[in-house]
Amino acid sequence: MAKDILVTESLSGSMMNAGAKLIERLDAKQSEIKSAFWLYFSEDKTWKLIIASPLVDALGPREFYKKVVDANSAASEEEEVISLNDIGVTNTANQIVQLLRFAIGTGDRISGIRFSRNTINGNFIEDTYIYRSKL
């Protein structure tokens, strides 16, 4: 069985890799991922993987989290998976999703763009690692 990854204050290579693999598995399940990124919450000193999809509105967050659980279950034994405690799902109208889309567009592919200490339309983004940003 796959092992849970330890999410730390610093964004590690294993966190970045586990996020990319999760997005790949969700893409294979037609999850309509429009935006996916690690976001740093400085007040808590933690990272959270944010996944935005129109299916969150259509199915509801609980059903979309089930898709994430299924994608984690499909991981191979060698792969690390991200705990649901470290994942947030949202719709595409989310403010940070919209801000990142305005600043960075990746298309359908999975990218690896670090976006740190920047302001978009007056909103400060401490740190983020973007896999996908499109709408």
Coordinates of N, CA and C in Angstrom, one line a residue:
M1 N 0.8 -1.2 0.0 CA 0.0 0.0 0.0 C 0.9 1.2 0.0
A2 N 0.4 2.3 -0.6 CA 1.1 3.6 -0.7 C 1.3 4.1 0.7
K3 N 2.3 5.0 0.9 CA 2.5 5.6 2.2 C 2.2 7.0 2.2
D4 N 1.7 7.5 3.3 CA 1.4 9.0 3.4 C 2.7 9.8 3.5
I5 N 2.6 10.9 2.8 CA 3.8 11.8 2.8 C 3.7 12.7 4.0
L6 N 4.8 13.1 4.5 CA 4.8 14.1 5.6 C 4.9 15.5 5.0
V7 N 3.8 16.3 5.2 CA 3.8 17.7 4.8 C 4.5 18.5 5.8
T8 N 5.5 19.2 5.4 CA 6.3 20.0 6.3 C 6.2 21.5 6.1
E9 N 6.9 22.3 6.9 CA 6.9 23.8 6.7 C 7.6 24.1 5.4
S10 N 8.6 23.4 5.0 CA 9.3 23.6 3.7 C 8.7 22.7 2.6
L11 N 8.5 23.2 1.4 CA 8.0 22.4 0.3 C 9.1 21.5 -0.1
S12 N 8.9 20.2 0.0 CA 9.9 19.2 -0.3 C 9.7 18.7 -1.7
G13 N 10.7 18.1 -2.3 CA 10.6 17.4 -3.6 C 9.6 16.3 -3.5
S14 N 9.6 15.6 -2.4 CA 8.6 14.5 -2.4 C 7.1 15.0 -2.3
M15 N 6.9 16.2 -1.7 CA 5.6 16.8 -1.7 C 5.2 17.2 -3.2
M16 N 6.2 17.8 -3.9 CA 5.9 18.3 -5.3 C 5.6 17.1 -6.1
N17 N 6.4 16.0 -6.0 CA 6.2 14.8 -6.8 C 4.9 14.1 -6.5
A18 N 4.6 14.0 -5.2 CA 3.3 13.4 -4.8 C 2.1 14.2 -5.3
G19 N 2.2 15.5 -5.3 CA 1.1 16.3 -5.9 C 0.9 16.1 -7.4
A20 N 2.0 16.0 -8.1 CA 2.0 15.8 -9.6 C 1.3 14.4 -9.9
K21 N 1.7 13.4 -9.1 CA 1.2 12.1 -9.3 C -0.3 12.0 -9.0
L22 N -0.7 12.7 -8.0 CA -2.1 12.8 -7.6 C -2.9 13.4 -8.8
I23 N -2.4 14.5 -9.3 CA -3.1 15.2 -10.4 C -3.2 14.3 -11.6
E24 N -2.2 13.5 -11.9 CA -2.2 12.6 -13.0 C -3.3 11.5 -12.8
R25 N -3.4 11.0 -11.6 CA -4.4 10.0 -11.3 C -5.8 10.6 -11.4
L26 N -6.0 11.8 -10.9 CA -7.3 12.5 -11.0 C -7.6 12.8 -12.4
D27 N -6.6 13.2 -13.3 CA -6.9 13.4 -14.7 C -7.4 12.1 -15.3
A28 N -6.8 11.0 -15.0 CA -7.2 9.7 -15.5 C -8.6 9.3 -15.2
K29 N -9.1 9.9 -14.1 CA -10.5 9.6 -13.7 C -11.5 10.8 -14.1
Q30 N -11.1 11.5 -15.1 CA -11.9 12.6 -15.6 C -12.4 13.5 -14.5
S31 N -11.5 14.1 -13.7 CA -11.9 14.9 -12.6 C -12.0 16.4 -13.0
E32 N -11.7 16.7 -14.2 CA -11.8 18.1 -14.7 C -11.0 19.1 -13.8
I33 N -9.8 18.8 -13.5 CA -9.0 19.7 -12.7 C -8.6 20.9 -13.5
K34 N -9.1 22.1 -13.1 CA -8.8 23.3 -13.8 C -7.6 24.0 -13.1
S35 N -7.4 23.8 -11.8 CA -6.3 24.5 -11.1 C -5.9 23.5 -10.0
A36 N -4.6 23.4 -9.8 CA -4.0 22.6 -8.7 C -2.7 23.2 -8.3
F37 N -2.5 23.4 -7.0 CA -1.3 24.1 -6.6 C -1.1 23.8 -5.1
W38 N 0.1 23.8 -4.6 CA 0.4 23.9 -3.2 C 0.4 25.3 -2.8
L39 N -0.3 25.6 -1.7 CA -0.4 27.0 -1.2 C 0.2 27.0 0.3
Y40 N 1.1 28.0 0.5 CA 1.6 28.1 1.9 C 0.8 29.0 2.7
F41 N 0.4 28.6 3.9 CA -0.4 29.4 4.8 C 0.6 29.8 5.9
S42 N 1.1 31.0 5.9 CA 2.1 31.5 6.8 C 1.7 31.5 8.2
E43 N 0.4 31.8 8.5 CA 0.0 31.9 9.9 C 0.0 30.5 10.5
D44 N -0.2 29.5 9.8 CA -0.1 28.1 10.3 C 1.2 27.4 10.0
K45 N 2.0 28.1 9.2 CA 3.3 27.5 8.7 C 3.1 26.1 8.1
T46 N 2.1 26.0 7.3 CA 1.8 24.7 6.6 C 1.5 24.9 5.2
W47 N 1.6 23.8 4.4 CA 1.2 23.8 3.0 C 0.0 23.0 2.8
K48 N -0.8 23.4 1.8 CA -2.0 22.6 1.5 C -2.1 22.5 0.0
L49 N -2.4 21.3 -0.5 CA -2.6 21.1 -1.9 C -4.1 21.5 -2.2
I50 N -4.2 22.6 -3.1 CA -5.6 23.1 -3.4 C -5.9 22.5 -4.8
I51 N -7.1 21.9 -5.0 CA -7.5 21.4 -6.3 C -8.8 22.0 -6.6
A52 N -8.9 22.7 -7.7 CA -10.2 23.3 -8.2 C -10.7 22.6 -9.4
S53 N -12.0 22.3 -9.3 CA -12.7 21.7 -10.4 C -14.2 22.1 -10.4
P54 N -14.8 22.2 -11.6 CA -16.2 22.5 -11.7 C -17.1 21.4 -11.1
L55 N -16.5 20.2 -10.9 CA -17.2 19.1 -10.3 C -17.5 19.3 -8.9
V56 N -16.7 20.2 -8.2 CA -16.9 20.5 -6.8 C -18.3 21.1 -6.6
D57 N -18.7 22.0 -7.6 CA -20.1 22.5 -7.6 C -21.1 21.5 -8.0
A58 N -20.8 20.8 -9.1 CA -21.7 19.8 -9.6 C -22.0 18.6 -8.7
L59 N -21.0 18.1 -8.1 CA -21.2 16.9 -7.2 C -21.2 17.2 -5.8
G60 N -20.6 18.3 -5.4 CA -20.5 18.7 -4.0 C -19.1 18.3 -3.5
P61 N -18.6 19.0 -2.5 CA -17.2 18.7 -2.0 C -17.0 17.3 -1.5
R62 N -18.0 16.8 -0.8 CA -17.8 15.4 -0.3 C -17.6 14.4 -1.4
E63 N -18.4 14.5 -2.4 CA -18.2 13.5 -3.6 C -16.9 13.7 -4.3
F64 N -16.5 15.0 -4.4 CA -15.2 15.2 -5.0 C -14.0 14.7 -4.1
Y65 N -14.1 14.8 -2.8 CA -13.1 14.2 -1.9 C -13.1 12.7 -2.1
K66 N -14.2 12.1 -2.4 CA -14.2 10.6 -2.7 C -13.4 10.3 -3.9
K67 N -13.4 11.2 -4.9 CA -12.6 11.0 -6.1 C -11.1 11.1 -5.7
V68 N -10.8 12.0 -4.8 CA -9.4 12.1 -4.3 C -9.0 10.8 -3.6
V69 N -9.8 10.3 -2.7 CA -9.6 9.1 -2.0 C -9.4 7.9 -3.0
D70 N -10.2 7.8 -4.0 CA -10.1 6.8 -5.0 C -8.7 6.9 -5.7
A71 N -8.3 8.2 -6.1 CA -7.1 8.4 -6.8 C -5.9 8.0 -5.9
N72 N -6.0 8.3 -4.6 CA -4.9 7.9 -3.6 C -4.9 6.4 -3.5
S73 N -6.0 5.7 -3.6 CA -6.1 4.3 -3.5 C -5.4 3.6 -4.7
A74 N -5.5 4.3 -5.8 CA -4.9 3.8 -7.1 C -3.4 4.0 -7.1
A75 N -2.8 4.6 -6.2 CA -1.3 4.8 -6.1 C -0.6 3.4 -6.0
S76 N 0.5 3.3 -6.6 CA 1.3 2.1 -6.5 C 2.0 2.1 -5.1
E77 N 2.5 0.9 -4.7 CA 3.1 0.8 -3.4 C 4.3 1.7 -3.2
E78 N 5.0 2.0 -4.3 CA 6.2 2.8 -4.2 C 5.8 4.3 -4.0
E79 N 4.6 4.7 -4.5 CA 4.3 6.1 -4.5 C 3.8 6.6 -3.1
E80 N 4.2 7.9 -2.8 CA 3.7 8.5 -1.6 C 2.4 9.2 -2.0
V81 N 1.5 9.3 -1.0 CA 0.2 9.9 -1.2 C 0.1 11.0 -0.2
I82 N -0.8 12.0 -0.6 CA -1.0 13.1 0.3 C -2.3 12.9 1.1
S83 N -2.2 13.1 2.4 CA -3.3 12.9 3.3 C -4.4 13.9 3.0
L84 N -5.7 13.4 3.2 CA -6.8 14.4 2.9 C -6.7 15.6 3.8
N85 N -6.1 15.5 5.0 CA -5.9 16.6 5.9 C -5.1 17.7 5.2
D86 N -4.3 17.4 4.2 CA -3.4 18.3 3.5 C -3.9 18.7 2.2
I87 N -5.1 18.4 1.9 CA -5.7 18.7 0.5 C -7.0 19.5 0.8
G88 N -7.2 20.5 -0.1 CA -8.4 21.3 -0.1 C -9.0 21.3 -1.5
V89 N -10.3 21.0 -1.6 CA -11.0 21.1 -2.9 C -11.9 22.3 -2.9
T90 N -12.0 22.9 -4.1 CA -12.8 24.1 -4.2 C -13.3 24.2 -5.7
N91 N -14.2 25.1 -5.8 CA -14.7 25.4 -7.2 C -13.8 26.4 -7.9
T92 N -14.1 26.6 -9.2 CA -13.2 27.5 -10.0 C -13.4 28.9 -9.7
A93 N -14.5 29.3 -8.9 CA -14.7 30.7 -8.6 C -13.9 31.2 -7.4
N94 N -13.2 30.3 -6.7 CA -12.3 30.6 -5.6 C -11.4 31.8 -5.9
Q95 N -11.3 32.7 -5.0 CA -10.5 33.9 -5.2 C -9.0 33.6 -5.6
I96 N -8.4 32.8 -4.9 CA -7.0 32.5 -5.2 C -6.8 31.8 -6.5
V97 N -7.7 30.9 -6.8 CA -7.7 30.2 -8.1 C -7.9 31.2 -9.2
Q98 N -8.7 32.2 -9.1 CA -8.9 33.3 -10.1 C -7.7 34.2 -10.2
L99 N -7.1 34.5 -9.1 CA -5.9 35.3 -9.1 C -4.8 34.6 -9.8
L100 N -4.5 33.4 -9.5 CA -3.4 32.7 -10.2 C -3.7 32.5 -11.7
R101 N -4.9 32.3 -12.0 CA -5.3 32.1 -13.4 C -5.0 33.4 -14.2
F102 N -5.2 34.5 -13.5 CA -5.0 35.8 -14.1 C -3.5 36.0 -14.3
A103 N -2.6 35.5 -13.4 CA -1.2 35.7 -13.5 C -0.5 34.7 -14.3
I104 N -0.9 33.4 -14.3 CA -0.2 32.3 -14.9 C -1.2 31.4 -15.5
G105 N -0.9 31.1 -16.8 CA -1.7 30.1 -17.5 C -0.9 28.9 -17.9
T106 N -1.3 27.7 -17.6 CA -0.4 26.5 -17.9 C -1.1 25.7 -19.0
G107 N -2.3 25.8 -19.4 CA -3.0 24.9 -20.3 C -3.3 23.6 -19.5
D108 N -3.4 22.5 -20.3 CA -3.8 21.2 -19.7 C -2.7 20.5 -19.0
R109 N -1.5 20.8 -19.3 CA -0.4 20.0 -18.8 C -0.1 20.2 -17.3
I110 N 0.7 19.4 -16.8 CA 1.1 19.5 -15.4 C 2.4 20.2 -15.4
S111 N 2.5 21.4 -14.8 CA 3.7 22.2 -14.8 C 4.3 22.1 -13.4
G112 N 5.3 22.9 -13.2 CA 6.0 23.0 -11.9 C 6.5 24.4 -11.8
I113 N 5.6 25.4 -11.4 CA 6.0 26.8 -11.4 C 5.9 27.3 -10.0
R114 N 7.1 27.7 -9.5 CA 7.1 28.3 -8.2 C 6.8 29.8 -8.3
F115 N 5.8 30.2 -7.5 CA 5.4 31.6 -7.5 C 5.4 32.1 -6.1
S116 N 6.5 32.9 -5.7 CA 6.7 33.3 -4.3 C 6.7 34.8 -4.1
R117 N 6.2 35.2 -3.0 CA 6.2 36.6 -2.6 C 5.9 37.6 -3.7
N118 N 4.7 37.4 -4.2 CA 4.2 38.2 -5.3 C 2.8 38.8 -5.0
T119 N 2.5 39.9 -5.6 CA 1.2 40.5 -5.4 C 0.5 40.5 -6.7
I120 N -0.8 40.0 -6.7 CA -1.6 40.0 -7.9 C -2.9 40.8 -7.5
N121 N -3.1 41.9 -8.3 CA -4.3 42.8 -8.0 C -4.4 43.1 -6.6
G122 N -3.3 43.4 -5.9 CA -3.4 43.9 -4.5 C -3.4 42.8 -3.5
N123 N -3.4 41.5 -4.0 CA -3.4 40.4 -3.0 C -2.1 39.7 -3.0
F124 N -1.5 39.6 -1.8 CA -0.2 39.1 -1.6 C -0.2 37.6 -1.5
I125 N 0.6 36.9 -2.3 CA 0.7 35.4 -2.3 C 2.1 35.1 -1.7
E126 N 2.1 34.6 -0.5 CA 3.4 34.2 0.2 C 4.2 33.2 -0.6
D127 N 3.6 32.1 -0.9 CA 4.3 31.1 -1.7 C 3.3 30.1 -2.2
T128 N 3.6 29.6 -3.5 CA 2.7 28.6 -4.1 C 3.6 27.9 -5.1
Y129 N 3.2 26.6 -5.3 CA 3.8 25.8 -6.4 C 2.7 25.3 -7.3
I130 N 2.7 25.8 -8.5 CA 1.5 25.6 -9.4 C 1.8 24.4 -10.3
Y131 N 0.8 23.5 -10.3 CA 0.8 22.4 -11.3 C 0.0 22.8 -12.5
R132 N -1.2 23.4 -12.3 CA -2.1 23.7 -13.4 C -2.8 25.0 -13.0
S133 N -3.0 25.8 -14.0 CA -3.8 27.1 -13.8 C -4.4 27.4 -15.1
K134 N -5.7 27.0 -15.3 CA -6.5 27.3 -16.5 C -7.9 27.3 -16.2
L135 N -8.7 28.0 -16.9 CA -10.1 28.0 -16.7 C -10.9 28.1 -18.0

